[in-house]
Coordinates of C-alpha atoms in Angstrom, one line a residue:
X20 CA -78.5 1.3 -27.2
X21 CA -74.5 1.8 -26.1
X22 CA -72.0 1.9 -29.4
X23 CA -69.0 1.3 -28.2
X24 CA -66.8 4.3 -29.9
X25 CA -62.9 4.2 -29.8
X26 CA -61.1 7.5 -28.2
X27 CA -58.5 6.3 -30.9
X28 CA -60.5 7.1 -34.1
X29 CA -60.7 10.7 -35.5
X30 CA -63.8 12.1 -36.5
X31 CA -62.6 15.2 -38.0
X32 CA -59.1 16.9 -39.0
X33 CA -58.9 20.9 -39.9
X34 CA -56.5 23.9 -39.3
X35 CA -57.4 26.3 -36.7
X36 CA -56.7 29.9 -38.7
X37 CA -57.0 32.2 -35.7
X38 CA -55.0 32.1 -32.5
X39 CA -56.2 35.2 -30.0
X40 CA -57.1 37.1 -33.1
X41 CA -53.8 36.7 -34.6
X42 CA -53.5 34.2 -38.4
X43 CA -52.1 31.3 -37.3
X44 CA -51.8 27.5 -39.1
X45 CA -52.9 25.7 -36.5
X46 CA -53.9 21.4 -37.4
X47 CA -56.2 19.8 -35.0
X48 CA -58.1 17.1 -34.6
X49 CA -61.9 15.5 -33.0
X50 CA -62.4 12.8 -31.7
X51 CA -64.9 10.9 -29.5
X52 CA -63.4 10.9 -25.2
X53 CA -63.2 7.9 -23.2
X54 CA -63.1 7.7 -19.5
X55 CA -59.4 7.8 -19.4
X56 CA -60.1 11.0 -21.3
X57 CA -62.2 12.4 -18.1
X58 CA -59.5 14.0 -15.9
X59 CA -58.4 16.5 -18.5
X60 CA -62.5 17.3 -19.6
X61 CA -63.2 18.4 -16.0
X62 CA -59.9 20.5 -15.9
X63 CA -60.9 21.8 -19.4
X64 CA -64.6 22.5 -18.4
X65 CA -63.2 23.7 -15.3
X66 CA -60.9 25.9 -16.6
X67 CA -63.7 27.8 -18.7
X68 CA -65.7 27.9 -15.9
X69 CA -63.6 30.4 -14.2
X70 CA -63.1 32.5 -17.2
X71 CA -67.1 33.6 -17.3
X72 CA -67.6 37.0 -17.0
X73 CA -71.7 35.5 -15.6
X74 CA -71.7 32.7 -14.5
X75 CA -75.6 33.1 -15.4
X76 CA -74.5 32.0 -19.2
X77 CA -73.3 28.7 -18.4
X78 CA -73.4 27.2 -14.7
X79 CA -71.8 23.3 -13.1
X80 CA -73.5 21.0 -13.6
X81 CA -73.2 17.8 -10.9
X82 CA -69.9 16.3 -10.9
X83 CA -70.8 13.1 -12.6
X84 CA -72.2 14.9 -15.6
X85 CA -69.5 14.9 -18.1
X86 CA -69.0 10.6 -17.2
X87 CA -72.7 10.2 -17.5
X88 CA -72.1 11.4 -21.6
X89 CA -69.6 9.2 -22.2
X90 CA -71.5 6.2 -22.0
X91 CA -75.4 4.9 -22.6
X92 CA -76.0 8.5 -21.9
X93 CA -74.4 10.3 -24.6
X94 CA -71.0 11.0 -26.5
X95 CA -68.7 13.9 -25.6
X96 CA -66.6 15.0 -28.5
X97 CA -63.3 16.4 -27.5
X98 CA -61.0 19.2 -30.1
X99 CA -57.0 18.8 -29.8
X100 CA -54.5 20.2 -30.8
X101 CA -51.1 20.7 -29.8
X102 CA -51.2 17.6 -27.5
X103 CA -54.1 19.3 -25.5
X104 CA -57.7 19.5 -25.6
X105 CA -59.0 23.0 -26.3
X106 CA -62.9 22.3 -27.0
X107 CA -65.4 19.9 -25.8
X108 CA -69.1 19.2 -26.8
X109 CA -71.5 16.7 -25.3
X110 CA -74.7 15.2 -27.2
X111 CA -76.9 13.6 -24.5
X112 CA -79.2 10.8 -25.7
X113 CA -81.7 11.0 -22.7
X114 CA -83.7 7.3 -21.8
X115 CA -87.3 6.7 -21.1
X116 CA -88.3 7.7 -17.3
X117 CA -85.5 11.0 -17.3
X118 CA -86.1 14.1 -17.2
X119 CA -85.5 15.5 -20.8
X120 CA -85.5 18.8 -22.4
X121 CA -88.5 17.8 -24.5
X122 CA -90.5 17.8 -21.4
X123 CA -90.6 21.7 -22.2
X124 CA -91.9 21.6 -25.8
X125 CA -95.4 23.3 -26.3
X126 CA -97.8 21.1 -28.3
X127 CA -97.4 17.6 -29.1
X128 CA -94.6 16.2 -28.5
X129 CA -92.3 13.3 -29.8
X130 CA -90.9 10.4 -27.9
X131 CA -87.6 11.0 -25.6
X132 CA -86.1 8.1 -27.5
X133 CA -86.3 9.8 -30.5
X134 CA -84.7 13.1 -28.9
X135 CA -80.9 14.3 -28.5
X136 CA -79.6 16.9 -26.4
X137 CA -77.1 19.2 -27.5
X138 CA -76.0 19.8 -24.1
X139 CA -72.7 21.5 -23.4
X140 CA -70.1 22.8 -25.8
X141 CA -67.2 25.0 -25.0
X142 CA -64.2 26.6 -27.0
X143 CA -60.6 27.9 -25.2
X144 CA -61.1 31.5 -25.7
X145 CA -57.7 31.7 -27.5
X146 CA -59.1 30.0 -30.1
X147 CA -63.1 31.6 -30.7
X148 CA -63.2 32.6 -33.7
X149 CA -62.9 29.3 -36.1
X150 CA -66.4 28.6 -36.7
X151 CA -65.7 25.3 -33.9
X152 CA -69.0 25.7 -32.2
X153 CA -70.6 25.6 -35.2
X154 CA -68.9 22.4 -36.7
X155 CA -69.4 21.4 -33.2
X156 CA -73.1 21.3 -33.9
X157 CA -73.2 19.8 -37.2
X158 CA -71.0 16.8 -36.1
X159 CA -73.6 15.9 -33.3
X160 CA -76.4 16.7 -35.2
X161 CA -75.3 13.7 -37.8
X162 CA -74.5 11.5 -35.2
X163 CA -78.1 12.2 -33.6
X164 CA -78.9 10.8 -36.6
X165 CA -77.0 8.1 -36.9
X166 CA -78.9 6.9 -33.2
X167 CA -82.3 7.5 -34.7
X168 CA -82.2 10.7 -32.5
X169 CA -83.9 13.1 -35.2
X170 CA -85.2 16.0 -32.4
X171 CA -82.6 18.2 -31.1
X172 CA -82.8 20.3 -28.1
X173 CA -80.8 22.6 -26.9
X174 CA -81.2 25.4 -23.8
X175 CA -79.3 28.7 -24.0
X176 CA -78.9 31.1 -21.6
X177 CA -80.6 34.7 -22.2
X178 CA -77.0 35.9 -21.4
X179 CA -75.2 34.2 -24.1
X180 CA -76.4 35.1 -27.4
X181 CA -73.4 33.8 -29.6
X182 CA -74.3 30.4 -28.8
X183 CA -77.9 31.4 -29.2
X184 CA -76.6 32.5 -33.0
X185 CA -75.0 29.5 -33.6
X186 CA -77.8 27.3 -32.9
X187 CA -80.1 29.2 -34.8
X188 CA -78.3 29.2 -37.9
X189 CA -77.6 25.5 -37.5
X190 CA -81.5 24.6 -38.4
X191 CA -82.5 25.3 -34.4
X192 CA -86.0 27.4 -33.3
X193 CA -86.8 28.9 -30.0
X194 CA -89.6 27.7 -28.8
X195 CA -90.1 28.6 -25.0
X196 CA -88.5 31.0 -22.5
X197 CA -87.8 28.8 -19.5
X198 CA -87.5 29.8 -15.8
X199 CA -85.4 27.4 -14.4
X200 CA -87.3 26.3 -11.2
X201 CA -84.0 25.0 -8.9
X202 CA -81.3 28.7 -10.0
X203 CA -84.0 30.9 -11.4
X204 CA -82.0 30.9 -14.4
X205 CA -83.5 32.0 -18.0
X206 CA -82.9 30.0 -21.0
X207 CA -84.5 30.0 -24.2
X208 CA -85.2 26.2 -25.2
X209 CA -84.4 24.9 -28.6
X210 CA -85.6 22.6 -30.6
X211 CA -84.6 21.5 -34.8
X212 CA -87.2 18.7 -36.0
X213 CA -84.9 16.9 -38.9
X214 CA -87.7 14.6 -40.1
X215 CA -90.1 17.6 -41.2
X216 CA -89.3 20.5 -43.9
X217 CA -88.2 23.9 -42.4
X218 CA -91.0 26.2 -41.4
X219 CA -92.3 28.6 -43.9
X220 CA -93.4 32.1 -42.5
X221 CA -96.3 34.3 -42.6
X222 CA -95.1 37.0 -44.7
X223 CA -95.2 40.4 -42.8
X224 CA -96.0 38.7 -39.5
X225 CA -91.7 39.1 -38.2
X226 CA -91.9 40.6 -34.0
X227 CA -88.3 41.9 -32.9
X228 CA -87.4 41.7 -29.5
X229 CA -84.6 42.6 -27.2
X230 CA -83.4 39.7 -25.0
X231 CA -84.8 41.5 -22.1
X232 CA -88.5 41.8 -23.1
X233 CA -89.1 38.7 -22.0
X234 CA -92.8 39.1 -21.4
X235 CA -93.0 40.0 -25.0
X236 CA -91.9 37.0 -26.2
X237 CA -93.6 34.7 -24.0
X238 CA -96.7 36.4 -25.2
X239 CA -96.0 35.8 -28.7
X240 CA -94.5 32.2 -28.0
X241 CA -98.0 31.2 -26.3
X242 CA -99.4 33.2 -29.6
X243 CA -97.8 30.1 -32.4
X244 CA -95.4 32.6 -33.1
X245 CA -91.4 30.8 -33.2
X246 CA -87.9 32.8 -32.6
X247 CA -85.8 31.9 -35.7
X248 CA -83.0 35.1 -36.1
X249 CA -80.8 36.5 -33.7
X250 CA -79.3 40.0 -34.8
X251 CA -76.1 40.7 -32.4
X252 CA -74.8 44.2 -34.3
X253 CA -76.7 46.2 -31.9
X254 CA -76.4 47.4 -28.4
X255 CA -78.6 44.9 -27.6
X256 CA -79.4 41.2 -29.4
X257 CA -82.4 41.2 -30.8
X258 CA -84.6 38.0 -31.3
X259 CA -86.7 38.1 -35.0
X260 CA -89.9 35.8 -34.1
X261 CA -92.6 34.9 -36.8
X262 CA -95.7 33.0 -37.8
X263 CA -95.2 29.5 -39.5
X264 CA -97.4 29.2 -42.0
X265 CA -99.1 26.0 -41.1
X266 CA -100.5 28.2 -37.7
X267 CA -102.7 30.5 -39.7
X268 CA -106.4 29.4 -39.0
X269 CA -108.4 28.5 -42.2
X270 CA -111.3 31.1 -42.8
X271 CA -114.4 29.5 -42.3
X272 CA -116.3 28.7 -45.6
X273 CA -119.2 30.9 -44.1
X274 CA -116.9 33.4 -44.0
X275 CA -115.5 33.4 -47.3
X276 CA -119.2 33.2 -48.9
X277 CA -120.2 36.5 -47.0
X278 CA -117.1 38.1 -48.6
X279 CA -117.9 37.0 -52.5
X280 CA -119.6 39.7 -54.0

């Protein structure tokens, strides 16, 4: 179902507090973009494009993507201030017979209709640093909702493990590491179930990984176990994966006879 949303309304209204690491008192504002808005997103996206250091963390996509979201598709969400736009993030709302990131999911798997993408979000460098790819998160996670969208997927690249941080401390869990079959890219897929209680671990049963080992964690992915910590202090990030609870087999009654003295 398209809602028709007005580029006019604001969704949200803050101060930005850092400017290139320096206090600043910066208001801003969100709002949802229209196709009159479309010009300035692809010089935006374009713009942060060229300032990857890897192109590996975050790639193109076709040049209809960001007008696709701003329809039937999906919503793009666009962060002003000082009369331009300085951060973008696009929830995609995938329809029966397309390709869709729960495609991926191990296990059973819900309906596309009742799954959401979060599928691109970028911040101007100046301004990283104000917690805006993590509000970006919660304000598409409750309009999810609001569509009857409670599934979220995301997929992050191996080589950008600040997103990857974000996510997971928004409610998201890595579930697979995926080869992407047409650039060989990796990204770890996502996925935050809003209609069921957070998992509850396994005590003891925590693996650590370096982003790297990537063998490693597909072997304890195809095991039950789920990535839900990202330490980036290190050298290296490392991924904390454990065992829900509701994985560990029940002991046969046989078993627990045998073991009653």
């Amino acid at each position: 179902m398209t809602v028709l949303l007005s580029p006019e309304q604001t969704v949200h209204t803050g101060k930005l507090r850092v400017r290139r690491g320096q206090p600043v008192c910066v208001p801003y504002r969100i709002r949802f973009l229209g196709p009159a808005d479309l010009p300035a997103l692809e010089a935006f996206r374009g713009y942060i494009f060229g300032q990857l250091p890897d192109i590996d963390a975050y790639f193109p996509e076709t040049p209809e993507f960001a007008g696709l979201h701003l329809g039937e598709r999906g919503v793009t969400l666009g962060l002003e201030t000082e009369g331009r736009l300085i951060g973008c993030a696009i929830l995609g709302l995938p329809l029966p017979g397309m390709p869709a990131f729960v495609d991926d999911l191990p296990g059973a798997r819900p309906a596309v209709t009742a799954t959401a993408h979060m599928a691109s979000c970028m911040v101007h460098p100046d301004f990283r640093g104000n917690g805006l790819q993590r509000l970006l998160v919660t304000l598409r996670t409750l309009h999810a909702l609001g569509a009857g969208r409670p599934h979220l997927f995301s997929r992050v690249a191996l080589s950008n493990p600040r997103s990857l941080s974000n996510l997971l401390s928004g409610g998201f869990l890595v579930r697979r590491v995926l080869v992407m079959h047409a650039s060989g890219r990796l990204r770890y897929l996502l996925h935050r179930d809003l209609g069921a209680a957070p998992p509850a671990w396994v005590p003891g049963s925590e693996r650590v990984f370096a982003v790297p080992e990537l063998e490693e964690q597909k072997a304890v992915i195809e095991a039950g176990w789920i990535g839900r910590s990202v330490e980036l202090d290190g050298p290296v990030p490392l991924v904390t994966y454990a065992r829900p609870v509701e994985a560990v087999p029940a002991v046969p009654q046989d078993a627990v006879m045998e073991t009653t003295p």
